[in-house]
């Protein structure tokens, strides 16, 4: 089996690759599991060294739109049994640079679908959409609880572009050009590594940086609701989307992945339980209106009946999520007394 | 005031132009009404002679995508205070020819939005979407009654393309590039003239052709539900979308226009009341699976609270709709005894 991961050098893409390599095989759309022979990581950046050390990993470094052009080598796309389309410009970037978002999220997703359609290979395609398709606004308040059939009313360009991607995936799937599944990722926390341009970045930074002994911005009020999922739960959902049979998957509407409903204040309290007052003392509570404007439109509470029926579950508690991060990233934890 | 109507030589576009010329002025987004100096009709076909005879009408004949290209003259787009974007490939065509639909409905709408964005003129833009964004399927049954916040799950490429157009209009509006309003048109009946490639075409043909003394296909069962609106009610809704202030308009989500819930059987019965058994005897009740497949996914009953609040109403009865058609199109009514 050959697999492509776009955005494969990013945090989620690399973690997905590691998980797939570790399991060694994959079931696609209800079929029997087959050994994974190759995972091609398409990304602007080079993948981490642990991945390139694996003989099954191939890296294509460059702009995704370029890689999907008629001039580029079609071989990896032609040979792919499954494509995980994770490459995207993030929310904050897209709000600041409209054209960047349209190119990276809208045009690239369309080009990817047209590429595989032209090859007539009907791969399984998992499209990483986002809870950012849901947006609250004074003119159109979100319902208190988001359900599987709630109408998305995105309030960011990123959300609109992801929602359009879902529609394209649905119709290319209905037409039989691809076997597409769209999953809406929740706010992933705790992300290791460096901050990115996502408006949601601080949801990881406010945990990761204090654990590293560094100051961190916490730019929104304590009561700000957030629907979080750990990296492990997120990867679980992405893989399950590829594995589920058509009957298990159900409608072509994008699937909300499970999330833990919490608040910024509860996250800070969990951090204090894990790492003490020394950790929360490192949080800078200076409000950032630009981030607040985006984040406050996102829903905090999402009922995910479809995901549950697929056997997917949310994290137990945010404290458990932090402890998982500490376990997985010992070198990134520098604050004294955190085990 | 300068106005552009894309698809301006089509039935709805031409009727919209006639209505605007007759009223002579237009209020845009709550501002005071201003005299209409020019209406530019952009269409592949030439407009009807009664329109070109009016000095305020200008016709641009050609492909819309070409007219929106960087090579084409930008003057009409630059001067437009309002754009009514009605040009589209219809449902049946888009289902048969995927690329045609993507070019005519998806790419053209995107190009139009980028064109006006580049000109930085912020025109009012009314985008004609469709009830075809709603689609019933075994995996995802539609609710019995569609409401303003019902999640569209399109089951045709046409529906997907219109729904994507709505999203683009919403985000270009949120960003301040255009003052967009999307209205979802219902099944327009009775359309005069020749049949087009719309799967919904027979909803007009089954009335129009018998009144002309011609046989007509009625390819779906009597109990098939349909949400119809007369041409007059449809144009009313399109104009109201341009006129309403931002506060009246409300959210950027597309607005379902009012419709009369009826069935094919009730439509035939109304035809018989207006034109006698001689009319219904001209209906060929041979099922057409291709049309049935598309039409049966559309909803029949739609609650339109937002449209009502804007002062818009559905037709009183389908019999009244037929009588309106007879009054407006005396030359097309050839069956003896119909007044």
XYZ file of C-alpha atoms in Angstrom:
678
model
C 0.000 0.000 0.000
C 1.168 3.490 -0.884
C 0.101 6.515 1.117
C 0.547 10.248 0.605
C 0.384 12.740 3.447
C 0.201 16.380 2.386
C 1.562 18.621 5.079
C 3.497 15.497 5.997
C 6.369 17.332 7.657
C 4.083 19.276 9.953
C 3.356 18.193 13.485
C 0.167 16.258 12.737
C 1.422 14.910 9.401
C 4.648 13.597 10.934
C 2.777 12.091 13.884
C 0.338 10.416 11.497
C 3.273 9.006 9.522
C 4.906 7.669 12.696
C 1.660 6.059 13.814
C 1.122 4.423 10.411
C 4.728 3.200 10.269
C 4.376 1.739 13.749
C 1.183 -0.116 12.939
C 2.762 -1.265 9.662
C -0.500 -1.864 7.828
C -3.777 -0.092 7.169
C -7.323 -1.065 6.341
C -8.936 1.204 3.769
C -12.694 1.781 3.650
C -13.543 -1.507 5.332
C -11.178 -3.711 3.294
C -8.695 -6.103 4.905
C -5.571 -4.413 6.257
C -2.573 -4.387 3.901
C 1.094 -3.703 4.649
C 2.241 -0.120 4.136
C 5.061 -0.103 1.593
C 5.538 3.608 1.194
C 4.451 6.870 2.770
C 5.206 9.950 0.703
C 5.336 13.155 2.712
C 4.592 16.218 0.583
C 5.479 19.421 2.367
C 7.233 22.726 1.894
C 9.549 21.683 4.738
C 11.712 18.579 5.006
C 10.376 15.894 7.353
C 11.983 15.161 10.735
C 15.072 12.941 10.657
C 13.428 10.002 12.451
C 11.013 9.707 9.557
C 13.497 10.053 6.707
C 15.551 7.325 8.401
C 12.738 4.854 7.673
C 13.117 3.196 4.256
C 9.365 3.350 3.726
C 9.342 7.148 3.868
C 9.774 9.285 0.772
C 9.846 13.072 0.999
C 8.744 15.488 -1.699
C 9.763 18.957 -0.630
C 8.001 21.839 -2.329
C 4.827 23.811 -2.732
C 1.770 21.541 -2.901
C 0.172 23.501 -5.747
C 3.379 23.056 -7.760
C 3.429 19.323 -6.999
C -0.146 19.063 -8.289
C 0.525 20.927 -11.517
C 0.515 19.160 -14.851
C 4.301 19.678 -15.062
C 5.034 17.783 -11.846
C 5.627 14.045 -11.680
C 2.272 12.288 -11.381
C 3.749 9.003 -10.160
C 3.176 9.407 -6.406
C -0.427 10.529 -6.985
C -1.050 7.696 -9.427
C 0.315 5.069 -7.048
C -1.445 6.334 -3.931
C -4.040 4.047 -2.384
C -4.766 6.637 0.265
C -4.136 10.352 0.578
C -4.291 12.235 3.862
C -4.720 15.873 2.906
C -3.467 17.823 5.918
C -1.596 20.658 4.195
C -3.127 24.039 4.941
C -2.426 27.616 5.765
C -3.628 28.194 9.330
C -6.413 30.442 10.568
C -4.430 33.476 11.651
C -2.410 33.521 8.428
C -5.554 33.237 6.279
C -7.208 36.108 8.100
C -4.157 38.300 7.579
C -3.458 37.189 3.984
C -6.630 36.342 2.051
C -4.803 35.270 -1.107
C -2.518 32.915 0.790
C -5.538 31.122 2.253
C -7.342 30.917 -1.062
C -4.245 29.445 -2.689
C -3.212 27.050 0.088
C -6.600 25.859 1.294
C -9.037 26.420 -1.564
C -7.019 26.104 -4.791
C -4.728 23.334 -3.522
C -7.621 21.166 -2.347
C -9.390 21.656 -5.659
C -6.198 20.876 -7.585
C -5.624 17.727 -5.528
C -9.127 16.477 -6.274
C -8.783 17.234 -9.980
C -5.391 15.500 -10.028
C -6.694 12.207 -8.695
C -9.835 12.507 -10.793
C -7.714 12.793 -13.934
C -5.689 9.726 -12.880
C -8.892 7.735 -12.374
C -7.394 5.810 -9.441
C -10.146 6.496 -6.850
C -7.926 6.660 -3.768
C -9.307 6.975 -0.277
C -8.862 10.633 0.577
C -9.100 11.943 4.128
C -9.515 15.695 4.192
C -8.633 17.486 7.406
C -11.281 20.109 7.910
C -11.724 22.059 11.124
C -14.142 23.065 13.840
C -13.443 26.563 12.482
C -16.243 25.935 9.980
C -18.484 26.792 12.930
C -18.576 30.471 13.670
C -20.608 32.488 16.101
C -21.657 36.007 15.182
C -24.107 38.587 16.528
C -26.224 38.239 13.346
C -26.243 34.462 13.551
C -25.492 33.057 17.001
C -24.344 29.440 17.099
C -26.575 27.017 18.976
C -25.345 26.212 22.498
C -24.438 22.686 21.460
C -23.111 21.836 17.994
C -24.449 18.570 16.555
C -23.572 16.530 13.490
C -26.206 18.332 11.403
C -25.567 21.886 12.656
C -25.239 24.427 9.853
C -21.689 25.788 9.676
C -21.578 29.571 9.363
C -17.850 30.246 9.212
C -16.678 33.637 10.466
C -13.125 33.372 9.140
C -11.648 32.865 5.686
C -9.962 29.712 6.979
C -13.341 28.333 8.054
C -14.937 29.198 4.704
C -12.064 27.603 2.785
C -12.246 24.422 4.844
C -16.015 24.281 4.419
C -15.679 24.683 0.645
C -13.093 21.893 0.689
C -15.637 19.651 2.429
C -18.172 20.386 -0.324
C -15.680 19.597 -3.071
C -14.662 16.344 -1.375
C -18.340 15.401 -1.011
C -19.168 15.952 -4.667
C -15.989 14.364 -6.064
C -16.893 11.395 -3.857
C -20.525 11.296 -4.964
C -19.342 11.327 -8.580
C -17.013 8.402 -7.865
C -13.811 10.347 -8.622
C -12.384 9.684 -5.178
C -13.415 7.966 -1.932
C -13.395 11.029 0.255
C -13.996 11.523 3.954
C -13.820 14.902 5.631
C -13.065 15.094 9.327
C -13.318 18.272 11.326
C -10.342 18.522 13.640
C -10.861 20.132 17.004
C -8.394 22.490 18.677
C -5.342 20.271 19.039
C -3.602 20.734 22.360
C -0.893 20.258 23.496
C 1.089 20.674 20.273
C 4.828 20.334 20.850
C 7.415 22.432 19.054
C 7.285 26.038 17.953
C 4.210 28.303 17.779
C 2.584 28.553 14.335
C 0.348 31.248 12.860
C -2.893 29.662 14.017
C -5.136 31.837 16.134
C -5.569 28.721 18.263
C -1.818 28.398 18.789
C -1.913 29.763 22.329
C -4.115 26.849 23.433
C -0.926 24.793 23.156
C 1.564 27.541 23.936
C -0.045 28.341 27.295
C 0.786 24.790 28.415
C 3.949 24.013 26.443
C 5.915 27.183 27.172
C 5.430 27.258 30.981
C 6.381 23.570 31.101
C 9.579 24.584 29.317
C 10.096 27.336 31.877
C 9.205 30.066 29.382
C 6.648 32.849 29.545
C 3.544 32.340 27.354
C 0.701 34.485 26.102
C -2.804 33.653 27.243
C -4.582 36.328 25.260
C -8.256 35.554 25.962
C -10.371 35.549 29.158
C -10.600 32.568 31.506
C -14.202 31.816 30.575
C -13.406 31.388 26.845
C -14.780 27.971 25.894
C -12.738 25.618 23.751
C -13.229 22.139 22.317
C -9.852 20.422 22.580
C -8.456 17.093 21.487
C -5.027 15.692 22.225
C -2.672 14.873 19.346
C -3.250 11.152 19.978
C -7.069 11.435 19.782
C -6.763 13.584 16.664
C -4.577 11.068 14.822
C -6.945 8.293 15.931
C -9.833 10.118 14.267
C -7.926 10.753 11.046
C -6.954 7.082 10.718
C -10.447 5.874 11.589
C -11.802 8.029 8.739
C -9.627 6.106 6.286
C -10.515 2.719 7.765
C -14.294 2.941 8.120
C -16.401 1.205 5.508
C -18.781 3.339 3.475
C -21.690 1.988 5.516
C -19.966 2.816 8.800
C -18.975 6.249 7.542
C -22.482 7.176 6.456
C -23.257 10.531 4.829
C -20.724 12.554 2.879
C -21.099 15.458 5.294
C -17.902 16.125 7.223
C -17.617 14.406 10.579
C -16.964 16.334 13.792
C -14.231 14.541 15.718
C -14.719 14.133 19.470
C -13.514 16.907 21.748
C -13.226 17.684 25.398
C -15.233 20.811 26.250
C -13.187 23.010 28.526
C -12.262 26.649 29.093
C -9.024 28.588 29.158
C -9.402 28.954 32.922
C -9.849 25.196 33.390
C -6.808 24.570 31.202
C -4.729 26.899 33.352
C -6.028 25.166 36.494
C -5.064 21.764 35.041
C -1.601 23.136 34.263
C -1.283 24.262 37.876
C -2.313 20.800 39.123
C 0.356 19.179 36.960
C 3.175 21.733 37.273
C 2.352 23.978 40.187
C 1.973 27.722 40.593
C 5.402 28.212 39.072
C 3.856 27.203 35.730
C 0.792 29.451 35.781
C 2.934 32.354 37.032
C 4.535 32.261 33.569
C 1.233 33.076 31.811
C 0.858 36.614 30.452
C -2.827 37.491 30.615
C -2.681 40.382 28.143
C -5.747 40.283 25.868
C -5.086 40.170 22.106
C -8.111 41.560 20.243
C -7.120 39.977 16.884
C -6.899 36.483 18.386
C -9.951 37.057 20.581
C -11.990 38.077 17.532
C -11.288 34.761 15.809
C -11.319 32.405 18.790
C -14.534 33.696 20.327
C -16.467 32.689 17.179
C -15.588 29.002 17.659
C -17.903 26.629 19.490
C -16.970 25.089 22.807
C -19.414 22.220 23.061
C -19.887 19.687 20.270
C -21.989 16.531 20.402
C -20.474 13.900 18.133
C -22.891 11.019 17.772
C -21.433 9.925 14.428
C -17.882 9.847 15.767
C -19.012 7.889 18.817
C -20.679 5.302 16.583
C -17.301 4.892 14.864
C -15.753 4.077 18.245
C -14.036 7.433 18.665
C -13.915 9.159 22.035
C -12.731 12.425 23.530
C -9.888 12.758 26.014
C -10.870 12.055 29.624
C -9.620 15.310 31.102
C -7.299 18.124 30.178
C -5.072 17.183 33.063
C -4.617 13.769 31.445
C -3.818 15.532 28.161
C -1.070 17.565 29.837
C 0.348 14.463 31.539
C 0.426 12.712 28.158
C 2.357 15.663 26.711
C 4.841 15.534 29.594
C 5.326 11.793 29.053
C 5.784 12.132 25.301
C 8.046 15.192 25.371
C 10.418 14.773 28.305
C 13.066 16.974 26.703
C 10.631 19.875 26.356
C 9.746 19.908 30.044
C 12.233 22.023 31.968
C 10.217 23.348 34.894
C 11.576 21.836 38.124
C 9.392 19.278 39.847
C 7.278 18.172 36.844
C 7.388 14.456 36.224
C -26.859 53.968 -11.115
C -25.259 51.261 -13.200
C -26.321 47.639 -12.926
C -24.955 44.398 -14.379
C -27.054 41.290 -14.802
C -25.110 38.134 -15.643
C -27.285 35.666 -17.499
C -29.135 38.827 -18.474
C -30.558 37.404 -21.709
C -32.067 34.408 -19.964
C -35.669 34.312 -18.870
C -35.109 35.501 -15.291
C -32.352 37.952 -16.239
C -34.467 39.580 -18.935
C -37.501 39.737 -16.645
C -35.376 41.298 -13.912
C -34.104 43.884 -16.409
C -37.663 44.693 -17.526
C -38.820 45.089 -13.938
C -35.895 47.359 -13.077
C -36.405 49.462 -16.219
C -40.087 49.806 -15.396
C -39.463 50.956 -11.860
C -36.737 53.288 -13.136
C -34.808 53.489 -9.890
C -33.424 51.203 -7.244
C -32.527 51.436 -3.590
C -29.329 49.595 -2.729
C -28.699 48.142 0.728
C -31.056 50.538 2.458
C -29.851 53.727 0.734
C -32.240 56.143 -0.961
C -33.430 55.010 -4.396
C -31.450 56.368 -7.337
C -32.362 56.455 -11.037
C -31.093 53.564 -13.126
C -28.923 54.929 -15.919
C -27.647 51.696 -17.386
C -28.260 47.963 -17.158
C -25.579 45.827 -18.769
C -26.731 42.337 -19.704
C -23.850 39.870 -19.880
C -24.854 36.636 -21.539
C -23.736 34.127 -24.130
C -26.969 34.935 -26.012
C -28.202 38.303 -27.237
C -31.007 39.844 -25.148
C -34.613 40.025 -26.410
C -35.381 42.902 -28.795
C -37.690 44.748 -26.379
C -34.726 45.179 -24.044
C -32.140 46.233 -26.611
C -34.658 48.841 -27.813
C -34.287 50.628 -24.450
C -31.447 53.173 -24.471
C -30.539 52.228 -20.890
C -29.722 48.644 -21.905
C -26.250 47.593 -22.981
C -25.548 44.029 -24.080
C -22.242 42.213 -23.739
C -22.509 38.956 -25.609
C -19.983 36.266 -24.764
C -18.804 33.746 -22.247
C -18.888 35.131 -18.696
C -15.506 33.653 -17.786
C -13.987 35.411 -20.792
C -15.650 38.699 -19.813
C -14.125 38.380 -16.363
C -10.619 37.676 -17.584
C -7.833 40.213 -17.195
C -7.875 40.731 -20.977
C -11.528 41.809 -21.087
C -12.664 45.405 -20.650
C -13.060 46.114 -16.939
C -15.200 49.225 -17.454
C -18.664 47.712 -16.898
C -17.475 45.920 -13.759
C -15.767 49.048 -12.470
C -18.860 51.188 -13.004
C -21.373 48.740 -11.560
C -23.165 49.816 -8.388
C -25.013 46.510 -8.309
C -24.447 43.125 -9.907
C -27.123 40.476 -10.157
C -25.256 37.220 -10.754
C -27.801 34.931 -12.390
C -25.615 33.210 -15.010
C -25.353 29.477 -14.426
C -25.307 26.102 -16.053
C -28.478 24.307 -14.952
C -28.842 21.200 -12.830
C -29.315 18.578 -15.528
C -26.377 19.902 -17.564
C -24.092 19.955 -14.529
C -24.965 16.391 -13.628
C -24.198 15.242 -17.182
C -21.097 17.415 -17.666
C -19.135 17.918 -14.445
C -16.546 20.219 -16.002
C -19.184 22.475 -17.510
C -20.751 23.003 -14.101
C -17.423 23.620 -12.393
C -16.532 26.207 -15.040
C -19.908 27.951 -15.304
C -21.037 27.888 -11.691
C -17.904 27.514 -9.584
C -15.072 29.180 -11.519
C -17.207 31.990 -12.954
C -18.605 32.962 -9.561
C -15.110 32.942 -8.071
C -13.764 34.998 -10.996
C -16.590 37.514 -10.650
C -15.840 37.997 -6.960
C -12.115 38.369 -7.603
C -12.839 40.841 -10.405
C -14.805 43.223 -8.216
C -12.403 42.717 -5.338
C -9.516 43.831 -7.555
C -11.493 46.905 -8.642
C -12.160 47.816 -5.000
C -15.618 49.213 -5.844
C -17.661 47.199 -3.304
C -20.810 46.779 -5.395
C -23.954 45.206 -4.034
C -23.913 41.672 -5.428
C -26.987 39.455 -5.447
C -26.067 35.842 -6.051
C -28.817 33.546 -7.308
C -28.386 30.295 -5.456
C -30.949 27.524 -5.467
C -33.092 25.259 -3.314
C -30.970 22.538 -4.964
C -28.437 23.086 -2.174
C -30.836 20.936 -0.165
C -30.624 17.293 -1.054
C -32.278 14.252 0.436
C -30.392 10.954 0.487
C -30.817 7.596 2.201
C -27.634 8.221 4.244
C -28.775 11.686 5.273
C -32.522 12.275 5.025
C -33.629 15.888 4.880
C -35.827 17.082 7.734
C -39.535 17.215 6.839
C -39.506 20.991 6.900
C -36.513 23.035 5.763
C -35.814 26.116 7.871
C -33.457 29.047 7.503
C -30.745 27.274 9.502
C -31.120 23.788 7.973
C -27.803 22.263 6.895
C -27.638 21.930 3.107
C -26.414 18.526 1.973
C -26.459 18.881 -1.805
C -26.944 15.688 -3.811
C -26.074 17.174 -7.189
C -23.014 18.933 -8.573
C -25.214 21.940 -9.321
C -26.266 22.093 -5.679
C -22.671 21.786 -4.458
C -21.497 24.494 -6.844
C -24.254 26.874 -5.768
C -23.507 26.168 -2.106
C -19.811 26.884 -2.642
C -20.808 30.117 -4.401
C -22.774 31.107 -1.290
C -19.706 30.525 0.874
C -17.493 32.609 -1.385
C -20.036 35.436 -1.447
C -20.274 35.292 2.355
C -16.534 35.546 2.896
C -15.892 38.184 0.226
C -18.664 40.140 1.959
C -17.268 39.617 5.453
C -13.900 40.835 4.202
C -15.557 43.956 2.758
C -14.637 43.169 -0.873
C -18.282 43.207 -1.971
C -21.718 43.691 -0.396
C -23.061 40.268 -1.197
C -26.435 38.661 -0.611
C -27.234 35.120 -1.671
C -30.828 34.151 -2.339
C -31.930 30.580 -2.891
C -34.386 30.496 -5.747
C -37.193 27.988 -5.586
C -38.453 25.972 -8.556
C -39.657 28.703 -10.892
C -42.925 27.854 -12.595
C -44.391 28.701 -15.029
C -41.368 29.653 -17.145
C -42.371 30.754 -20.651
C -40.377 29.914 -23.767
C -38.420 26.824 -24.640
C -37.391 24.004 -22.287
C -33.847 24.246 -20.900
C -31.531 21.573 -19.526
C -32.734 21.920 -15.938
C -34.006 18.764 -14.303
C -36.779 20.990 -13.000
C -37.743 22.114 -16.509
C -40.808 19.889 -16.677
C -42.358 21.754 -13.719
C -42.925 24.540 -16.243
C -43.256 22.418 -19.378
C -46.128 20.371 -17.939
C -48.167 23.596 -17.747
C -46.765 25.648 -20.643
C -46.879 22.998 -23.362
C -50.474 21.796 -22.809
C -51.620 25.434 -22.735
C -49.951 25.773 -26.143
C -51.805 22.662 -27.321
C -48.622 20.556 -27.230
C -47.845 17.264 -25.514
C -45.572 17.527 -22.479
C -43.558 15.146 -20.352
C -44.509 14.748 -16.717
C -41.751 12.333 -15.775
C -42.265 11.941 -12.014
C -45.118 10.561 -9.882
C -48.094 12.676 -8.791
C -47.045 12.680 -5.160
C -43.625 14.269 -5.906
C -43.399 17.348 -3.676
C -42.145 20.616 -5.084
C -41.571 24.114 -3.706
C -42.586 26.500 -6.491
C -42.495 30.233 -6.972
C -43.889 32.206 -9.868
C -41.551 34.323 -11.987
C -43.034 37.471 -10.417
C -42.414 36.294 -6.843
C -38.885 35.203 -7.797
C -37.953 38.586 -9.264
C -39.475 40.277 -6.208
C -37.138 38.275 -3.979
C -34.068 39.038 -6.069
C -34.742 42.778 -6.006
C -35.543 42.781 -2.287
C -32.133 41.200 -1.668
C -30.469 44.201 -3.314
C -32.647 46.727 -1.509
C -32.560 45.469 2.080
C -30.265 47.245 4.499
C -27.550 45.206 6.158
C -29.557 45.179 9.386
C -32.694 43.963 7.592
C -30.736 41.366 5.674
C -29.113 39.904 8.769
C -26.645 37.016 8.568
C -24.493 36.292 5.523
C -26.053 32.856 5.185
C -28.061 32.518 1.979
C -31.744 33.310 2.265
C -34.414 30.822 1.215
C -37.003 32.680 -0.874
C -40.668 31.927 -0.179
C -42.280 29.060 -2.031
C -45.656 27.437 -2.416
C -45.495 23.795 -1.300
C -47.355 21.676 -3.809
C -47.097 18.376 -5.674
C -46.987 17.379 -9.311
C -50.490 15.941 -8.953
C -51.828 19.188 -7.472
C -50.152 21.130 -10.280
C -51.874 18.930 -12.871
C -55.192 19.365 -11.065
C -54.737 23.152 -11.111
C -53.990 22.973 -14.830
C -57.223 21.052 -15.330
C -59.184 23.667 -13.371
C -57.756 26.433 -15.563
C -57.703 24.698 -18.955
C -59.893 21.602 -18.696
C -59.324 17.920 -19.313
C -58.058 18.736 -22.800
C -54.943 20.167 -21.144
C -54.146 17.299 -18.791
C -54.812 14.808 -21.599
C -51.657 16.215 -23.210
C -49.425 15.090 -20.296
C -47.211 12.063 -20.944
C -46.796 10.288 -17.618
C -43.705 8.278 -18.601
C -41.231 8.179 -15.687
C -37.708 9.452 -16.416
C -35.271 7.892 -13.929
C -32.528 10.493 -14.554
C -34.851 13.397 -13.781
C -36.525 11.527 -10.945
C -33.133 10.864 -9.343
C -32.367 14.585 -9.168
C -35.820 15.975 -8.407
C -36.653 13.556 -5.621
C -33.679 14.813 -3.588
C -35.141 18.343 -3.415
C -37.272 19.486 -0.495
C -40.956 20.286 -0.902
C -41.661 22.271 2.246
C -39.551 25.224 3.296
C -40.251 27.616 6.179
C -38.868 31.044 5.364
C -38.998 33.210 8.459
C -36.203 35.497 7.261
C -37.856 36.110 3.896
C -41.184 36.837 5.606
C -39.504 39.399 7.842
C -38.279 41.101 4.658
C -41.885 41.359 3.487
C -41.630 38.553 0.924
C -44.473 36.083 0.459
C -45.199 32.945 -1.522
C -47.793 32.691 -4.280
C -51.353 32.161 -3.023
C -52.093 29.053 -5.078
C -50.720 27.261 -8.099
C -53.974 27.949 -9.929
C -53.286 31.669 -9.482
C -49.765 31.103 -10.822
C -51.149 29.476 -13.968
C -53.703 32.248 -14.455
C -50.885 34.797 -14.132
C -48.947 32.928 -16.838
C -52.000 32.923 -19.124
C -52.466 36.661 -18.584
C -48.804 37.453 -19.227
C -48.322 35.171 -22.233
C -51.510 35.379 -24.324
C -49.669 34.423 -27.511
C -48.366 31.206 -25.962
C -51.826 29.973 -25.000
C -53.408 28.116 -27.921
C -55.703 25.610 -26.245
C -59.330 26.525 -27.058
C -61.418 27.859 -24.204
C -58.579 29.160 -21.972
C -58.958 32.803 -21.101
